[in-house]
Amino acid sequence: QARRLTMGQFSPAYLRYQRVFVALHDGHLAGFASFHRSGDEYCLDLMRVATDAPSGTMHALIMAAVSEAKTTGRVRLSLAALPPRSGLIGALARKTGAGGLCQFKTCFAPTRVALYAAATSRIE
């Protein structure tokens, strides 16, 4: 289910420009994960898994991306933004059901880096 706002929304045309990892089960699409690519980095964009996909399908897709990133010389694979653990934004994220996504991403033991969605001054 797409959450919109900062979450990606499915578009076949958009995926043409991304690195897409696909999981098949019994000859059918079980799920996929897409990543933005730059010269030395992958950044997670979309994750979708079928309701009848085997347990661990998305974990396997992320690990395939990590493995490929290493072998192709990428210096970073970003799992994209996570809300802060505390504060208003963190509470709002938990209230809207982002807890499962946070739990999923943290199981890969990511290095958290502060990101900002607001600035202290106007753009000039």
PDB file of C-alpha atoms in Angstrom:
ATOM      1  CA  GLN A   1       0.000   0.000   0.000  1.00  0.00           C
ATOM      2  CA  ALA A   2       1.492   3.345  -1.016  1.00  0.00           C
ATOM      3  CA  ARG A   3       1.563   5.907   1.799  1.00  0.00           C
ATOM      4  CA  ARG A   4       2.388   8.843  -0.503  1.00  0.00           C
ATOM      5  CA  LEU A   5       3.867  12.029   0.986  1.00  0.00           C
ATOM      6  CA  THR A   6       7.532  10.988   1.207  1.00  0.00           C
ATOM      7  CA  MET A   7       6.792   7.416   0.157  1.00  0.00           C
ATOM      8  CA  GLY A   8       7.132   6.422  -3.487  1.00  0.00           C
ATOM      9  CA  GLN A   9       4.149   5.631  -5.648  1.00  0.00           C
ATOM     10  CA  PHE A  10       4.207   2.923  -8.324  1.00  0.00           C
ATOM     11  CA  SER A  11       4.721   4.029 -11.928  1.00  0.00           C
ATOM     12  CA  PRO A  12       6.056   1.593 -14.564  1.00  0.00           C
ATOM     13  CA  ALA A  13       7.590   4.464 -16.566  1.00  0.00           C
ATOM     14  CA  TYR A  14       9.410   5.719 -13.473  1.00  0.00           C
ATOM     15  CA  LEU A  15      10.935   2.299 -12.785  1.00  0.00           C
ATOM     16  CA  ARG A  16      12.774   2.386 -16.133  1.00  0.00           C
ATOM     17  CA  TYR A  17      15.311   4.721 -14.541  1.00  0.00           C
ATOM     18  CA  GLN A  18      15.855   2.681 -11.399  1.00  0.00           C
ATOM     19  CA  ARG A  19      17.598  -0.533 -10.404  1.00  0.00           C
ATOM     20  CA  VAL A  20      14.824  -3.024  -9.717  1.00  0.00           C
ATOM     21  CA  PHE A  21      15.259  -6.291  -7.824  1.00  0.00           C
ATOM     22  CA  VAL A  22      12.507  -8.851  -8.422  1.00  0.00           C
ATOM     23  CA  ALA A  23      11.522 -11.941  -6.419  1.00  0.00           C
ATOM     24  CA  LEU A  24       9.713 -14.799  -8.137  1.00  0.00           C
ATOM     25  CA  HIS A  25       7.943 -17.648  -6.339  1.00  0.00           C
ATOM     26  CA  ASP A  26       6.519 -20.610  -8.272  1.00  0.00           C
ATOM     27  CA  GLY A  27       6.894 -18.583 -11.469  1.00  0.00           C
ATOM     28  CA  HIS A  28       4.912 -15.584 -10.190  1.00  0.00           C
ATOM     29  CA  LEU A  29       5.994 -12.148  -9.022  1.00  0.00           C
ATOM     30  CA  ALA A  30       6.335 -12.273  -5.237  1.00  0.00           C
ATOM     31  CA  GLY A  31       7.723  -8.782  -4.772  1.00  0.00           C
ATOM     32  CA  PHE A  32      10.152  -6.118  -5.892  1.00  0.00           C
ATOM     33  CA  ALA A  33      12.334  -3.353  -4.512  1.00  0.00           C
ATOM     34  CA  SER A  34      13.498  -0.395  -6.571  1.00  0.00           C
ATOM     35  CA  PHE A  35      16.473   1.853  -5.933  1.00  0.00           C
ATOM     36  CA  HIS A  36      17.545   5.245  -7.207  1.00  0.00           C
ATOM     37  CA  ARG A  37      21.058   4.992  -8.617  1.00  0.00           C
ATOM     38  CA  SER A  38      23.878   7.482  -8.588  1.00  0.00           C
ATOM     39  CA  GLY A  39      27.497   6.939  -9.474  1.00  0.00           C
ATOM     40  CA  ASP A  40      28.395   5.469  -6.098  1.00  0.00           C
ATOM     41  CA  GLU A  41      25.127   4.947  -4.247  1.00  0.00           C
ATOM     42  CA  TYR A  42      21.805   3.108  -4.257  1.00  0.00           C
ATOM     43  CA  CYS A  43      18.842   4.575  -2.384  1.00  0.00           C
ATOM     44  CA  LEU A  44      15.720   2.536  -1.660  1.00  0.00           C
ATOM     45  CA  ASP A  45      12.565   3.916  -3.249  1.00  0.00           C
ATOM     46  CA  LEU A  46       9.716   1.408  -3.608  1.00  0.00           C
ATOM     47  CA  MET A  47       9.030  -1.908  -1.895  1.00  0.00           C
ATOM     48  CA  ARG A  48       6.075  -4.068  -2.781  1.00  0.00           C
ATOM     49  CA  VAL A  49       5.392  -7.664  -1.803  1.00  0.00           C
ATOM     50  CA  ALA A  50       2.488  -9.936  -2.756  1.00  0.00           C
ATOM     51  CA  THR A  51       0.149 -10.992   0.029  1.00  0.00           C
ATOM     52  CA  ASP A  52       1.059 -14.643  -0.598  1.00  0.00           C
ATOM     53  CA  ALA A  53       4.823 -14.089  -0.866  1.00  0.00           C
ATOM     54  CA  PRO A  54       7.015 -16.334   1.265  1.00  0.00           C
ATOM     55  CA  SER A  55       8.129 -14.900   4.591  1.00  0.00           C
ATOM     56  CA  GLY A  56      11.424 -13.047   4.209  1.00  0.00           C
ATOM     57  CA  THR A  57      10.903 -12.081   0.557  1.00  0.00           C
ATOM     58  CA  MET A  58      11.572  -8.386   1.108  1.00  0.00           C
ATOM     59  CA  HIS A  59      14.550  -9.113   3.353  1.00  0.00           C
ATOM     60  CA  ALA A  60      16.027 -11.243   0.560  1.00  0.00           C
ATOM     61  CA  LEU A  61      15.483  -8.448  -1.975  1.00  0.00           C
ATOM     62  CA  ILE A  62      17.260  -5.903   0.222  1.00  0.00           C
ATOM     63  CA  MET A  63      20.151  -8.315   0.809  1.00  0.00           C
ATOM     64  CA  ALA A  64      20.440  -8.885  -2.959  1.00  0.00           C
ATOM     65  CA  ALA A  65      20.711  -5.123  -3.406  1.00  0.00           C
ATOM     66  CA  VAL A  66      23.330  -4.867  -0.638  1.00  0.00           C
ATOM     67  CA  SER A  67      25.344  -7.646  -2.267  1.00  0.00           C
ATOM     68  CA  GLU A  68      25.175  -6.055  -5.713  1.00  0.00           C
ATOM     69  CA  ALA A  69      26.071  -2.636  -4.308  1.00  0.00           C
ATOM     70  CA  LYS A  70      29.205  -4.122  -2.750  1.00  0.00           C
ATOM     71  CA  THR A  71      30.281  -5.995  -5.861  1.00  0.00           C
ATOM     72  CA  THR A  72      29.731  -2.987  -8.138  1.00  0.00           C
ATOM     73  CA  GLY A  73      31.740  -0.612  -5.952  1.00  0.00           C
ATOM     74  CA  ARG A  74      28.898   1.463  -4.523  1.00  0.00           C
ATOM     75  CA  VAL A  75      30.058   3.201  -1.345  1.00  0.00           C
ATOM     76  CA  ARG A  76      26.590   3.422   0.178  1.00  0.00           C
ATOM     77  CA  LEU A  77      23.196   1.786   0.066  1.00  0.00           C
ATOM     78  CA  SER A  78      20.588   3.957   1.742  1.00  0.00           C
ATOM     79  CA  LEU A  79      17.375   2.480   3.091  1.00  0.00           C
ATOM     80  CA  ALA A  80      15.926   5.995   2.803  1.00  0.00           C
ATOM     81  CA  ALA A  81      14.536   8.066   5.625  1.00  0.00           C
ATOM     82  CA  LEU A  82      13.398   6.796   8.994  1.00  0.00           C
ATOM     83  CA  PRO A  83      11.460   9.031  11.356  1.00  0.00           C
ATOM     84  CA  PRO A  84      13.256  10.027  14.544  1.00  0.00           C
ATOM     85  CA  ARG A  85      12.846   7.756  17.553  1.00  0.00           C
ATOM     86  CA  SER A  86      11.344  10.549  19.660  1.00  0.00           C
ATOM     87  CA  GLY A  87       9.683  13.940  19.342  1.00  0.00           C
ATOM     88  CA  LEU A  88       6.613  15.066  17.429  1.00  0.00           C
ATOM     89  CA  ILE A  89       7.635  13.608  14.057  1.00  0.00           C
ATOM     90  CA  GLY A  90       8.505  10.270  15.657  1.00  0.00           C
ATOM     91  CA  ALA A  91       5.161  10.147  17.471  1.00  0.00           C
ATOM     92  CA  LEU A  92       3.267  11.054  14.314  1.00  0.00           C
ATOM     93  CA  ALA A  93       5.085   8.351  12.364  1.00  0.00           C
ATOM     94  CA  ARG A  94       4.207   5.726  14.971  1.00  0.00           C
ATOM     95  CA  LYS A  95       0.575   6.861  15.002  1.00  0.00           C
ATOM     96  CA  THR A  96       0.298   6.545  11.197  1.00  0.00           C
ATOM     97  CA  GLY A  97       1.573   2.978  11.150  1.00  0.00           C
ATOM     98  CA  ALA A  98       5.196   3.543  10.149  1.00  0.00           C
ATOM     99  CA  GLY A  99       6.364   1.349  13.009  1.00  0.00           C
ATOM    100  CA  GLY A 100       6.509  -1.768  10.869  1.00  0.00           C
ATOM    101  CA  LEU A 101       8.571  -0.024   8.202  1.00  0.00           C
ATOM    102  CA  CYS A 102      10.944   1.300  10.861  1.00  0.00           C
ATOM    103  CA  GLN A 103      11.280  -2.167  12.388  1.00  0.00           C
ATOM    104  CA  PHE A 104      11.976  -3.641   8.944  1.00  0.00           C
ATOM    105  CA  LYS A 105      14.696  -1.118   8.105  1.00  0.00           C
ATOM    106  CA  THR A 106      16.389  -1.297  11.501  1.00  0.00           C
ATOM    107  CA  CYS A 107      16.814  -5.081  11.236  1.00  0.00           C
ATOM    108  CA  PHE A 108      19.604  -4.341   8.720  1.00  0.00           C
ATOM    109  CA  ALA A 109      21.522  -2.385  11.425  1.00  0.00           C
ATOM    110  CA  PRO A 110      21.744   0.834   9.396  1.00  0.00           C
ATOM    111  CA  THR A 111      23.876   3.788  10.348  1.00  0.00           C
ATOM    112  CA  ARG A 112      21.413   6.561  11.117  1.00  0.00           C
ATOM    113  CA  VAL A 113      22.264   9.989   9.716  1.00  0.00           C
ATOM    114  CA  ALA A 114      20.252  13.084  10.579  1.00  0.00           C
ATOM    115  CA  LEU A 115      18.191  14.462   7.691  1.00  0.00           C
ATOM    116  CA  TYR A 116      16.219  17.654   7.698  1.00  0.00           C
ATOM    117  CA  ALA A 117      12.854  18.406   6.087  1.00  0.00           C
ATOM    118  CA  ALA A 118      12.879  22.054   7.166  1.00  0.00           C
ATOM    119  CA  ALA A 119      15.406  24.845   7.168  1.00  0.00           C
ATOM    120  CA  THR A 120      16.113  27.565   9.701  1.00  0.00           C
ATOM    121  CA  SER A 121      15.807  30.299   7.061  1.00  0.00           C
ATOM    122  CA  ARG A 122      14.066  30.972   3.763  1.00  0.00           C
ATOM    123  CA  ILE A 123      15.582  29.929   0.452  1.00  0.00           C
ATOM    124  CA  GLU A 124      17.095  32.964  -1.234  1.00  0.00           C
TER     125      GLU A 124
END
